[in-house]
Amino acid sequence: MSKWYVSVGMSLSIDYDDIEADTKEEAEEIAKARASEDIDYNNCNCEVDNMSVWSSLEEESNE
């Protein structure tokens, strides 16, 4: 019988919509720290050294 060696790449997405920061860089650092804590809390065996962070700015309303 043949032996197969297979690897699987997986992407994990965590959305945080309640981060408030003065700069994009500060928001990304907060998100990275929170994601690392969430990953550790859930005992996930993930490589977090090369985390990619995408951010978007929510404009404040003048209401």
Short mmCIF file of N, CA and C in Angstrom, two decimals:
data_model
loop_
_atom_site.label_atom_id
_atom_site.label_comp_id
_atom_site.label_asym_id
_atom_site.label_seq_id
_atom_site.Cartn_x
_atom_site.Cartn_y
_atom_site.Cartn_z
N MET A 1 0.85 -1.16 0.00
CA MET A 1 0.00 0.00 0.00
C MET A 1 0.90 1.24 0.00
N SER A 2 0.52 2.25 -0.74
CA SER A 2 1.30 3.49 -0.82
C SER A 2 1.14 4.32 0.44
N LYS A 3 2.21 5.06 0.75
CA LYS A 3 2.17 6.01 1.87
C LYS A 3 2.09 7.41 1.29
N TRP A 4 1.24 8.20 1.87
CA TRP A 4 1.08 9.58 1.42
C TRP A 4 1.52 10.51 2.53
N TYR A 5 2.27 11.51 2.16
CA TYR A 5 2.68 12.55 3.11
C TYR A 5 1.99 13.85 2.68
N VAL A 6 1.18 14.38 3.56
CA VAL A 6 0.34 15.52 3.22
C VAL A 6 0.50 16.60 4.28
N SER A 7 0.57 17.85 3.84
CA SER A 7 0.55 18.96 4.78
C SER A 7 -0.60 19.90 4.41
N VAL A 8 -1.13 20.55 5.38
CA VAL A 8 -2.26 21.45 5.18
C VAL A 8 -1.93 22.80 5.78
N GLY A 9 -2.13 23.86 5.00
CA GLY A 9 -1.98 25.22 5.51
C GLY A 9 -3.35 25.74 5.90
N MET A 10 -3.40 26.46 7.01
CA MET A 10 -4.68 26.94 7.49
C MET A 10 -4.55 28.41 7.88
N SER A 11 -5.60 29.14 7.67
CA SER A 11 -5.62 30.55 8.03
C SER A 11 -6.69 30.76 9.09
N LEU A 12 -6.34 31.50 10.12
CA LEU A 12 -7.27 31.81 11.19
C LEU A 12 -7.56 33.30 11.15
N SER A 13 -8.81 33.65 11.18
CA SER A 13 -9.20 35.06 11.17
C SER A 13 -9.95 35.38 12.45
N ILE A 14 -9.48 36.40 13.15
CA ILE A 14 -10.14 36.88 14.36
C ILE A 14 -10.46 38.35 14.14
N ASP A 15 -11.72 38.72 14.26
CA ASP A 15 -12.12 40.10 14.06
C ASP A 15 -12.36 40.77 15.41
N TYR A 16 -11.73 41.92 15.60
CA TYR A 16 -11.97 42.74 16.78
C TYR A 16 -12.53 44.07 16.28
N ASP A 17 -13.74 44.39 16.68
CA ASP A 17 -14.33 45.64 16.23
C ASP A 17 -14.43 46.68 17.34
N ASP A 18 -13.77 46.44 18.46
CA ASP A 18 -13.87 47.37 19.57
C ASP A 18 -12.53 47.95 20.01
N ILE A 19 -11.54 47.91 19.14
CA ILE A 19 -10.22 48.46 19.47
C ILE A 19 -10.20 49.95 19.14
N GLU A 20 -9.87 50.73 20.14
CA GLU A 20 -9.73 52.17 19.95
C GLU A 20 -8.26 52.54 20.14
N ALA A 21 -7.70 53.26 19.18
CA ALA A 21 -6.30 53.66 19.25
C ALA A 21 -6.13 54.95 18.47
N ASP A 22 -5.06 55.65 18.78
CA ASP A 22 -4.77 56.92 18.10
C ASP A 22 -4.13 56.72 16.73
N THR A 23 -3.39 55.60 16.56
CA THR A 23 -2.72 55.36 15.29
C THR A 23 -3.01 53.93 14.82
N LYS A 24 -2.82 53.72 13.53
CA LYS A 24 -3.00 52.39 12.94
C LYS A 24 -2.02 51.40 13.56
N GLU A 25 -0.78 51.82 13.76
CA GLU A 25 0.23 50.93 14.33
C GLU A 25 -0.14 50.49 15.74
N GLU A 26 -0.64 51.44 16.54
CA GLU A 26 -1.05 51.11 17.90
C GLU A 26 -2.22 50.12 17.89
N ALA A 27 -3.18 50.32 17.00
CA ALA A 27 -4.32 49.41 16.89
C ALA A 27 -3.86 48.01 16.49
N GLU A 28 -2.91 47.94 15.55
CA GLU A 28 -2.41 46.63 15.12
C GLU A 28 -1.68 45.91 16.24
N GLU A 29 -0.91 46.64 17.05
CA GLU A 29 -0.20 46.01 18.17
C GLU A 29 -1.19 45.50 19.22
N ILE A 30 -2.24 46.27 19.48
CA ILE A 30 -3.28 45.82 20.42
C ILE A 30 -3.95 44.56 19.88
N ALA A 31 -4.26 44.54 18.59
CA ALA A 31 -4.90 43.37 17.98
C ALA A 31 -3.99 42.15 18.05
N LYS A 32 -2.71 42.32 17.78
CA LYS A 32 -1.76 41.20 17.85
C LYS A 32 -1.69 40.64 19.27
N ALA A 33 -1.64 41.53 20.26
CA ALA A 33 -1.57 41.09 21.66
C ALA A 33 -2.84 40.34 22.05
N ARG A 34 -3.99 40.86 21.66
CA ARG A 34 -5.25 40.19 21.99
C ARG A 34 -5.37 38.85 21.29
N ALA A 35 -4.95 38.78 20.04
CA ALA A 35 -5.01 37.51 19.30
C ALA A 35 -4.10 36.47 19.95
N SER A 36 -2.90 36.89 20.35
CA SER A 36 -1.98 35.96 21.02
C SER A 36 -2.59 35.44 22.31
N GLU A 37 -3.23 36.33 23.07
CA GLU A 37 -3.88 35.91 24.32
C GLU A 37 -5.02 34.93 24.04
N ASP A 38 -5.83 35.22 23.01
CA ASP A 38 -6.94 34.34 22.67
C ASP A 38 -6.44 32.97 22.22
N ILE A 39 -5.38 32.96 21.43
CA ILE A 39 -4.80 31.70 20.95
C ILE A 39 -4.27 30.89 22.12
N ASP A 40 -3.54 31.54 23.03
CA ASP A 40 -3.02 30.84 24.21
C ASP A 40 -4.15 30.32 25.09
N TYR A 41 -5.19 31.14 25.29
CA TYR A 41 -6.32 30.77 26.14
C TYR A 41 -7.01 29.52 25.61
N ASN A 42 -7.12 29.41 24.30
CA ASN A 42 -7.80 28.27 23.68
C ASN A 42 -6.88 27.10 23.38
N ASN A 43 -5.65 27.16 23.87
CA ASN A 43 -4.68 26.08 23.69
C ASN A 43 -4.49 25.70 22.24
N CYS A 44 -4.48 26.70 21.37
CA CYS A 44 -4.29 26.47 19.94
C CYS A 44 -2.79 26.36 19.66
N ASN A 45 -2.40 25.39 18.90
CA ASN A 45 -1.00 25.22 18.53
C ASN A 45 -0.77 25.94 17.21
N CYS A 46 -0.62 27.25 17.27
CA CYS A 46 -0.49 28.08 16.08
C CYS A 46 0.85 28.81 16.10
N GLU A 47 1.38 29.04 14.93
CA GLU A 47 2.60 29.84 14.81
C GLU A 47 2.19 31.29 14.73
N VAL A 48 2.54 32.07 15.74
CA VAL A 48 2.12 33.47 15.80
C VAL A 48 3.26 34.45 15.53
N ASP A 49 4.41 33.94 15.14
CA ASP A 49 5.56 34.82 14.89
C ASP A 49 5.38 35.69 13.66
N ASN A 50 4.67 35.21 12.67
CA ASN A 50 4.50 35.95 11.42
C ASN A 50 3.04 36.35 11.21
N MET A 51 2.45 36.97 12.22
CA MET A 51 1.06 37.38 12.17
C MET A 51 0.86 38.50 11.16
N SER A 52 -0.16 38.39 10.35
CA SER A 52 -0.54 39.46 9.43
C SER A 52 -1.78 40.14 9.99
N VAL A 53 -1.77 41.47 9.96
CA VAL A 53 -2.88 42.23 10.51
C VAL A 53 -3.39 43.17 9.44
N TRP A 54 -4.71 43.15 9.21
CA TRP A 54 -5.36 44.09 8.31
C TRP A 54 -6.25 44.96 9.16
N SER A 55 -6.23 46.23 8.90
CA SER A 55 -7.04 47.13 9.71
C SER A 55 -7.86 48.06 8.83
N SER A 56 -8.93 48.55 9.39
CA SER A 56 -9.75 49.54 8.71
C SER A 56 -10.17 50.59 9.73
N LEU A 57 -10.29 51.80 9.29
CA LEU A 57 -10.63 52.91 10.16
C LEU A 57 -12.11 53.17 10.11
N GLU A 58 -12.73 53.18 11.27
CA GLU A 58 -14.14 53.52 11.35
C GLU A 58 -14.23 54.99 11.72
N GLU A 59 -14.85 55.76 10.89
CA GLU A 59 -15.00 57.19 11.15
C GLU A 59 -15.95 57.42 12.30
N GLU A 60 -15.62 58.39 13.14
CA GLU A 60 -16.52 58.76 14.23
C GLU A 60 -17.69 59.54 13.69
N SER A 61 -18.86 59.27 14.23
CA SER A 61 -20.04 60.02 13.79
C SER A 61 -20.13 61.32 14.58
N ASN A 62 -20.71 62.34 13.98
CA ASN A 62 -20.85 63.63 14.62
C ASN A 62 -22.24 63.83 15.22
N GLU A 63 -22.83 62.76 15.68
CA GLU A 63 -24.17 62.85 16.24
C GLU A 63 -24.15 63.30 17.67
#
